Coordinates of C-alpha atoms in Angstrom, one line a residue:
M29 CA 49.7 23.8 -25.1
L30 CA 47.1 26.1 -26.4
N31 CA 48.4 28.8 -28.5
Y32 CA 47.3 31.7 -26.3
Q33 CA 48.2 34.2 -29.0
Q34 CA 45.6 33.0 -31.9
L35 CA 43.1 32.6 -28.7
L36 CA 43.6 36.4 -28.1
E37 CA 43.2 37.3 -32.1
K38 CA 39.9 35.4 -32.0
Q39 CA 38.8 37.4 -29.2
R40 CA 40.2 40.6 -30.5
A41 CA 38.4 39.9 -34.0
F42 CA 35.2 39.2 -31.9
F43 CA 35.1 42.3 -29.7
A44 CA 36.3 44.3 -33.0
S45 CA 32.6 42.9 -34.5
G46 CA 30.9 45.4 -31.8
K47 CA 28.7 42.7 -30.5
T48 CA 29.6 43.0 -27.0
R49 CA 28.9 46.5 -27.2
N50 CA 25.5 45.9 -27.5
V51 CA 23.6 45.6 -24.0
A52 CA 21.2 43.0 -25.2
F53 CA 23.8 40.5 -26.2
R54 CA 25.7 40.8 -22.9
I55 CA 22.4 40.5 -21.0
E56 CA 21.5 37.2 -23.3
Q57 CA 25.1 36.1 -22.4
L58 CA 24.7 36.7 -18.4
K59 CA 21.2 34.7 -18.9
K60 CA 23.1 31.6 -20.3
L61 CA 25.7 32.0 -17.6
R62 CA 23.2 31.8 -15.0
R63 CA 21.5 29.0 -16.4
V64 CA 24.6 26.9 -16.6
V65 CA 25.4 27.9 -12.9
I66 CA 22.0 26.8 -11.7
E67 CA 22.0 23.7 -13.9
K68 CA 25.7 22.4 -12.5
H69 CA 25.2 23.7 -8.8
Q70 CA 25.4 20.1 -7.3
D71 CA 28.8 19.8 -9.5
I72 CA 30.0 23.2 -7.7
E73 CA 29.0 22.0 -4.0
D74 CA 30.7 18.4 -4.8
S75 CA 34.0 20.1 -5.9
L76 CA 34.0 22.4 -2.9
Y77 CA 33.9 19.6 -0.6
R78 CA 36.8 17.7 -2.3
D79 CA 38.9 20.6 -2.2
L80 CA 38.3 22.2 0.8
R81 CA 35.5 19.7 2.6
K82 CA 33.1 22.8 2.6
S83 CA 29.9 21.9 4.1
E84 CA 26.5 22.1 1.6
F85 CA 25.5 25.2 3.6
E86 CA 28.7 27.3 3.1
A87 CA 29.2 26.0 -0.5
F88 CA 25.5 27.2 -1.4
A89 CA 25.4 30.1 0.5
T90 CA 28.8 31.7 -0.3
E91 CA 29.6 30.5 -3.4
V92 CA 26.2 29.6 -5.7
T93 CA 23.8 32.2 -4.1
A94 CA 26.5 35.0 -4.3
M95 CA 27.2 34.1 -7.7
I96 CA 23.5 34.0 -9.0
D97 CA 22.7 37.4 -7.0
E98 CA 25.7 39.1 -8.8
I99 CA 24.5 37.9 -12.3
N100 CA 20.9 38.7 -11.4
S101 CA 21.9 42.1 -10.2
A102 CA 24.0 42.9 -13.3
I103 CA 20.9 41.8 -15.6
E104 CA 18.3 43.8 -14.0
N105 CA 20.8 47.3 -13.8
L106 CA 23.0 47.0 -16.7
E107 CA 21.1 49.3 -19.1
A108 CA 21.1 51.8 -16.2
W109 CA 24.6 51.4 -15.1
T110 CA 26.1 51.5 -18.9
K111 CA 23.9 54.5 -19.8
P112 CA 26.0 57.6 -20.9
A113 CA 26.0 59.9 -18.1
D114 CA 25.4 63.8 -18.6
V115 CA 27.7 66.1 -16.8
P116 CA 27.6 70.1 -16.9
S117 CA 30.0 72.2 -18.8
P118 CA 31.8 75.2 -17.8
P119 CA 29.6 78.4 -19.1
L120 CA 32.9 79.7 -20.7
F121 CA 32.1 77.2 -23.5
G122 CA 28.9 78.4 -24.5
Q123 CA 26.3 75.8 -25.8
A124 CA 28.0 72.5 -25.2
D125 CA 26.8 69.1 -23.8
S126 CA 29.2 67.0 -21.7
R127 CA 28.9 63.3 -21.5
I128 CA 30.6 60.5 -20.2
Y129 CA 30.6 57.2 -22.5
Y130 CA 31.3 53.7 -20.6
E131 CA 33.7 51.6 -23.2
P132 CA 34.8 48.2 -22.7
Y133 CA 38.3 47.8 -22.6
G134 CA 38.2 44.8 -24.9
T135 CA 40.2 41.4 -23.7
V136 CA 40.2 41.1 -20.0
L137 CA 42.6 38.4 -18.2
I138 CA 41.0 37.1 -14.8
L139 CA 43.7 35.2 -12.7
N140 CA 41.4 33.3 -10.1
T141 CA 42.1 32.0 -6.4
W142 CA 41.4 28.8 -4.9
N143 CA 39.8 29.7 -1.3
Y144 CA 36.3 30.8 -2.7
P145 CA 37.2 29.8 -6.5
F146 CA 33.5 30.4 -8.1
V147 CA 32.3 33.4 -6.1
L148 CA 35.9 35.6 -6.4
C149 CA 35.8 34.4 -10.1
F150 CA 32.3 35.2 -11.2
K151 CA 32.2 38.3 -9.4
P152 CA 34.5 40.2 -11.7
L153 CA 34.0 37.9 -14.8
V154 CA 30.5 39.0 -14.3
G155 CA 31.2 42.8 -14.3
A156 CA 33.7 42.4 -17.1
L157 CA 31.2 40.6 -19.3
A158 CA 28.3 43.2 -18.4
A159 CA 30.8 46.1 -19.2
G160 CA 31.2 44.2 -22.8
N161 CA 34.5 42.8 -22.5
C162 CA 35.7 39.4 -24.0
C163 CA 37.5 37.2 -21.0
V164 CA 40.1 34.6 -20.6
V165 CA 39.9 33.0 -17.0
K166 CA 42.5 30.9 -15.5
P167 CA 41.3 28.7 -12.3
S168 CA 43.8 28.1 -9.7
E169 CA 45.3 24.8 -10.1
V170 CA 45.6 24.6 -6.3
A171 CA 42.2 23.5 -6.2
P172 CA 41.8 21.2 -8.9
A173 CA 38.2 19.5 -8.4
T174 CA 37.0 23.2 -8.3
S175 CA 39.3 24.2 -11.1
K176 CA 37.6 21.4 -13.7
V177 CA 34.2 22.6 -12.8
L178 CA 34.6 26.3 -13.1
A179 CA 36.1 25.8 -16.5
D180 CA 33.2 23.5 -17.7
I181 CA 30.8 26.3 -16.5
I182 CA 32.5 28.9 -18.1
N183 CA 33.4 26.8 -21.4
T184 CA 29.6 25.3 -21.4
A185 CA 28.2 29.0 -21.4
F186 CA 30.1 30.8 -24.0
D187 CA 31.8 30.7 -27.2
E188 CA 35.8 31.0 -26.7
A189 CA 35.7 34.1 -28.9
C190 CA 33.6 35.6 -26.0
C191 CA 34.8 34.1 -22.9
V192 CA 37.1 31.0 -22.1
A193 CA 38.6 29.3 -19.4
I194 CA 41.8 27.9 -19.4
E195 CA 43.3 25.2 -17.1
A196 CA 47.0 25.4 -16.5
G197 CA 50.1 25.5 -13.9
I198 CA 52.3 27.9 -13.2
E199 CA 54.0 27.4 -16.8
G200 CA 50.9 28.1 -18.8
T201 CA 49.8 31.2 -16.4
T202 CA 53.6 32.5 -17.3
E203 CA 52.8 32.4 -21.0
L204 CA 49.5 34.0 -20.3
L205 CA 50.9 37.0 -18.7
K206 CA 53.3 37.5 -21.8
Q207 CA 50.3 38.2 -24.0
R208 CA 49.0 41.7 -24.1
F209 CA 45.7 41.8 -22.5
D210 CA 43.6 45.2 -22.2
F211 CA 42.9 44.5 -18.4
I212 CA 44.1 41.9 -15.9
L213 CA 42.7 41.0 -12.4
Y214 CA 44.3 38.8 -9.9
T215 CA 43.1 37.7 -6.8
G216 CA 45.6 36.0 -4.4
G217 CA 49.1 36.7 -2.4
T218 CA 51.5 39.5 -2.8
N219 CA 54.4 37.9 -4.2
V220 CA 52.5 36.4 -7.2
G221 CA 51.0 40.1 -7.2
R222 CA 54.2 41.6 -7.9
V223 CA 54.8 39.2 -10.9
V224 CA 51.3 40.2 -12.0
A225 CA 51.8 43.7 -12.0
K226 CA 55.5 43.5 -13.4
A227 CA 54.2 41.6 -16.4
A228 CA 51.2 44.1 -16.8
A229 CA 53.7 46.9 -16.8
E230 CA 55.4 45.5 -20.0
H231 CA 52.3 46.4 -21.9
L232 CA 51.1 49.3 -19.6
T233 CA 48.1 47.2 -19.0
P234 CA 45.8 48.4 -16.1
T235 CA 45.2 45.8 -13.3
V236 CA 43.2 45.2 -10.2
L237 CA 45.2 43.3 -7.7
E238 CA 43.2 41.8 -4.5
L239 CA 46.0 40.8 -2.1
G240 CA 44.8 40.3 1.4
G241 CA 46.8 40.9 4.2
K242 CA 46.5 41.4 7.9
S243 CA 42.9 42.5 8.5
P244 CA 42.1 43.5 12.3
C245 CA 39.2 42.9 14.6
I246 CA 39.1 45.4 17.3
V247 CA 37.1 44.9 20.2
D248 CA 36.1 48.3 22.1
K249 CA 35.6 48.1 25.8
S250 CA 31.7 49.1 24.9
A251 CA 31.0 46.0 22.7
Y252 CA 28.2 43.4 23.2
I253 CA 31.0 40.6 23.8
E254 CA 28.4 37.8 23.6
R255 CA 27.2 39.3 20.1
S256 CA 30.7 40.2 18.9
A257 CA 32.1 36.5 19.9
G258 CA 29.5 34.7 17.7
S259 CA 30.0 37.1 14.7
I260 CA 33.5 36.9 15.1
C261 CA 34.1 33.3 15.3
W262 CA 32.0 33.0 12.1
G263 CA 33.9 35.3 10.2
K264 CA 36.9 33.8 11.4
F265 CA 36.3 30.2 11.2
I266 CA 34.3 30.2 7.9
N267 CA 35.8 27.9 5.1
S268 CA 38.5 26.9 8.1
G269 CA 39.8 30.4 8.1
Q270 CA 41.0 30.5 4.4
T271 CA 39.1 33.7 3.5
C272 CA 41.1 36.9 2.4
T273 CA 38.8 38.9 4.5
A274 CA 38.9 36.8 7.7
P275 CA 39.6 38.6 10.7
D276 CA 43.3 37.6 10.9
Y277 CA 43.8 38.9 14.8
I278 CA 41.9 40.4 17.7
W279 CA 42.9 43.6 19.2
V280 CA 41.0 43.9 22.2
H281 CA 40.8 46.6 25.1
K282 CA 42.3 45.2 28.6
E283 CA 39.0 45.5 30.3
V284 CA 37.2 42.8 28.3
K285 CA 39.7 40.9 26.7
E286 CA 39.0 37.8 29.4
P287 CA 35.2 37.9 28.9
L288 CA 35.5 38.0 25.0
I289 CA 38.0 34.7 24.8
E290 CA 35.4 33.1 27.4
A291 CA 32.8 34.1 24.9
L292 CA 34.6 32.9 21.8
K293 CA 35.5 29.3 23.6
K294 CA 31.7 29.1 24.2
Q295 CA 31.0 30.0 20.5
I296 CA 33.0 27.8 19.3
K297 CA 31.6 24.7 20.7
A298 CA 28.3 26.0 19.9
F299 CA 29.3 26.0 16.1
Y300 CA 31.1 22.7 15.9
G301 CA 30.5 20.7 19.3
E302 CA 33.1 19.4 21.2
D303 CA 34.4 17.1 18.8
V304 CA 35.5 19.7 15.6
K305 CA 37.3 17.3 13.7
N306 CA 33.7 15.3 12.9
S307 CA 31.8 18.2 12.4
P308 CA 30.0 18.4 9.0
D309 CA 30.4 22.2 9.4
F310 CA 34.1 22.8 9.7
G311 CA 36.5 22.3 6.3
R312 CA 40.0 21.5 6.0
I313 CA 43.2 22.9 4.8
I314 CA 43.6 23.1 0.9
N315 CA 47.0 21.1 0.8
R316 CA 49.7 19.7 2.8
R317 CA 52.0 23.0 2.3
H318 CA 49.7 25.4 3.6
F319 CA 48.8 22.9 6.8
E320 CA 52.8 22.7 7.5
R321 CA 52.8 26.5 7.3
L322 CA 50.0 27.0 9.6
Q323 CA 51.4 24.4 12.2
G324 CA 54.6 26.5 12.3
L325 CA 52.7 29.8 13.2
M326 CA 51.3 28.0 16.7
K327 CA 54.6 27.4 18.2
E328 CA 54.7 31.3 19.8
G329 CA 52.4 32.5 22.4
R330 CA 50.2 30.2 24.8
I331 CA 47.0 28.5 23.0
V332 CA 44.3 28.9 25.2
F333 CA 41.7 27.1 23.4
G334 CA 42.0 24.3 20.3
G335 CA 45.4 23.5 18.8
E336 CA 44.4 19.9 17.5
T337 CA 45.8 19.1 14.3
D338 CA 45.6 16.1 12.1
E339 CA 48.1 15.9 9.3
H340 CA 46.2 13.0 7.4
Q341 CA 42.8 15.0 7.1
L342 CA 44.6 18.4 6.9
F343 CA 42.8 19.2 9.8
I344 CA 43.5 22.5 12.3
S345 CA 40.8 23.2 15.0
P346 CA 39.5 26.7 15.6
T347 CA 42.1 27.7 18.0
I348 CA 42.9 30.6 20.2
I349 CA 46.5 31.9 20.8
D350 CA 47.0 34.5 23.6
G351 CA 50.6 36.3 24.6
I352 CA 51.0 37.3 21.3
T353 CA 53.0 40.8 20.4
W354 CA 53.8 42.3 17.2
D355 CA 57.1 40.9 17.0
S356 CA 55.5 37.2 17.2
K357 CA 55.9 35.2 13.6
I358 CA 52.5 35.0 13.4
M359 CA 51.8 38.7 13.2
Q360 CA 54.2 39.0 10.6
E361 CA 52.0 37.7 7.5
E362 CA 48.6 36.7 6.7
I363 CA 47.7 33.7 8.5
F364 CA 44.9 32.3 6.4
G365 CA 43.8 29.4 8.7
P366 CA 41.7 28.7 11.6
I367 CA 44.3 30.6 14.1
L368 CA 43.0 33.4 15.9
P369 CA 45.8 35.4 17.8
V370 CA 44.8 37.9 20.4
M371 CA 46.4 41.2 21.3
V372 CA 45.1 44.0 23.8
F373 CA 45.3 47.8 23.6
E374 CA 44.5 50.2 26.5
D375 CA 42.9 53.3 24.4
L376 CA 42.0 53.7 20.4
E377 CA 44.0 56.5 20.1
E378 CA 47.1 53.8 20.3
V379 CA 45.1 51.5 17.8
V380 CA 44.9 54.4 15.5
R381 CA 48.7 55.4 15.7
T382 CA 50.0 51.6 15.4
L383 CA 47.9 51.1 12.3
S384 CA 48.7 54.4 10.7
K385 CA 52.3 52.8 10.8
R386 CA 51.4 49.5 9.4
E387 CA 50.6 48.1 5.8
K388 CA 47.0 48.8 4.9
P389 CA 44.7 45.7 5.3
L390 CA 42.0 44.4 3.2
A391 CA 39.3 44.7 5.8
L392 CA 38.9 45.8 9.1
Y393 CA 36.2 44.9 11.5
L394 CA 35.1 46.9 14.7
Y395 CA 33.2 45.9 17.7
T396 CA 31.7 48.8 19.7
T397 CA 28.8 50.6 20.5
D398 CA 30.2 54.0 21.1
K399 CA 29.7 56.1 18.1
T400 CA 32.8 58.4 18.6
S401 CA 34.9 55.4 18.8
E402 CA 33.4 54.2 15.4
E403 CA 33.9 57.8 14.0
M404 CA 37.3 57.3 15.1
I405 CA 38.6 54.4 13.2
I406 CA 36.6 54.8 10.1
R407 CA 37.9 58.2 9.6
N408 CA 41.4 57.8 10.6
V409 CA 42.6 54.3 9.9
S410 CA 42.9 53.0 5.9
F411 CA 41.9 49.8 4.9
G412 CA 40.0 48.3 1.9
G413 CA 36.5 47.8 3.3
G414 CA 34.7 46.3 6.4
C415 CA 32.1 46.4 8.9
V416 CA 30.9 47.8 12.4
N417 CA 29.6 44.9 14.6
A418 CA 29.9 42.3 11.9
T419 CA 32.3 40.2 9.8
L420 CA 32.6 39.6 5.9
M421 CA 29.3 41.0 5.0
H422 CA 30.4 44.0 3.2
M423 CA 31.9 41.8 0.4
L424 CA 28.5 40.4 -0.2
N425 CA 26.8 43.6 -0.8
T426 CA 27.1 44.0 -4.6
N427 CA 26.1 47.6 -3.6
L428 CA 29.4 48.1 -2.0
P429 CA 32.6 48.2 -4.0
F430 CA 35.3 45.6 -3.0
G431 CA 39.1 45.6 -3.2
G432 CA 42.2 46.6 -1.4
V433 CA 44.2 49.4 -0.7
G434 CA 48.1 49.7 -0.8
Y435 CA 49.9 46.7 0.2
S436 CA 46.4 44.8 0.1
G437 CA 45.8 45.5 -3.6
H438 CA 44.5 48.3 -5.7
G439 CA 41.1 48.6 -7.7
S440 CA 37.5 47.4 -6.6
Y441 CA 34.7 45.9 -8.3
S442 CA 30.9 44.1 -7.5
G443 CA 27.7 45.0 -8.9
R444 CA 28.0 48.6 -10.7
W445 CA 31.7 49.2 -9.5
S446 CA 32.8 46.5 -11.7
I447 CA 31.1 48.1 -14.7
E448 CA 33.4 51.1 -13.4
T449 CA 36.2 49.0 -13.2
F450 CA 35.9 47.3 -16.6
S451 CA 35.2 50.2 -18.5
H452 CA 37.1 53.1 -20.0
K453 CA 35.1 56.2 -18.9
K454 CA 35.2 58.0 -22.1
G455 CA 34.4 62.2 -21.9
V456 CA 32.8 63.8 -24.7
L457 CA 32.2 67.7 -25.1
N458 CA 29.6 68.5 -27.9
R459 CA 29.4 72.2 -28.9
A460 CA 26.9 73.5 -30.9
L461 CA 28.7 75.2 -34.0
S462 CA 26.1 77.6 -34.4
D463 CA 27.4 79.5 -30.8
A464 CA 29.4 82.5 -30.7
P465 CA 33.0 82.0 -31.0
L466 CA 34.8 81.1 -28.0
P467 CA 36.2 83.8 -25.8
V468 CA 39.5 81.4 -25.6
F469 CA 40.2 82.2 -29.4
P470 CA 42.6 84.8 -30.2
P471 CA 43.1 87.8 -30.5
Y472 CA 43.1 87.8 -26.9
E473 CA 43.1 91.3 -26.0
D474 CA 39.2 91.8 -25.7
H475 CA 38.9 88.6 -23.6
V476 CA 41.4 89.0 -20.7
K477 CA 39.3 91.4 -18.7
M478 CA 36.2 89.3 -18.9
L479 CA 38.2 86.0 -18.2
K480 CA 39.7 87.9 -14.8
Q481 CA 36.4 89.0 -13.7
I482 CA 34.8 85.5 -14.1
Y483 CA 37.5 83.9 -12.3
L484 CA 39.3 86.7 -10.1
G485 CA 36.4 88.9 -9.3
Q486 CA 39.0 91.9 -10.7

């Protein structure tokens, strides 16, 4: 097994050299990464097909282009994002300048997931490197083809003293977590998230945890049903539903439930044809364990569309299930597959009350044309991020932070928000020594009246 302690010492020495603090150096590293991504884009697409049978469009549009967009955004804006920020100083301090400096943490560990293995690695990785850190990346062993290509890209683009990818299983990950990193980012499930958080706590290491959860898709009676159905189907069934921010379930107003279900059926057929299994645009479940878990979730309620499975191909068709309640097994865990349960509500106040009692989701989607309904949900329900009359698009916008809240994780990244996350904000006040003595120096007797006049108006 690779000696992780020696590797970290090598990265710490490189960080201590000060090279990564140079913005020009960081930009050059990002350009090298972009060049390798472009050179190896076909390897990326091929590996995604082998692990998940992602279509060429999904692989290129949701992974390759998203990586390049993230890199381009960082290169174009890095100097502005990392420039020290001037902030006001209280008048009481006399002639003083206050400034916030963005300082890299040092060594960052990124523990990657398998469902969008490239973009969910490169979005935080680009930010960590852009902020001036050295990085260790551990791809997910659950997707072996993409893990190999991801490691190849990173290790081709960088010297290991700056950034390195390590392919390892559970044992290797456990050993990595014993090391003292300066920052850890983990994307994946809640159970492993707890393990990561506990390991980080041993060294008081700050973390970002992106953990998923049950993201609701709320359809108000004022929604455009046909348009909403297309958007919901895209967000739910892309990557065979294996998306951390996919709509986990539909919660629809009782007056439009049946029209919505019919529109969803029609849209699925329009997307994938009558024989979904032979569609080049529909993927497969990552492995047998997840396939069997999803099969178990289909046993309750009433399947009103889909339900076909093929264990040899790890295929599960887009499936809509009616007759689901909060007590159903499928509502007790994140689905992470192409199964869409449907529940009904009578008024949005019921939705707000119920969601406020449940764990906070990573995403929330609302379909409505009523501004009052929109404001009610956004202002009264806590969730990581989301969309109105769309799905998934918020996480593709590099100008928006992406992350969870509460049970769905903490911390965020993407674009400039990655710089915020992977940098220590160091506040510095610089006061002119030639200025008069501060009115907070003793003896205090002559200063009390002045301070009370300023702060109390007395």
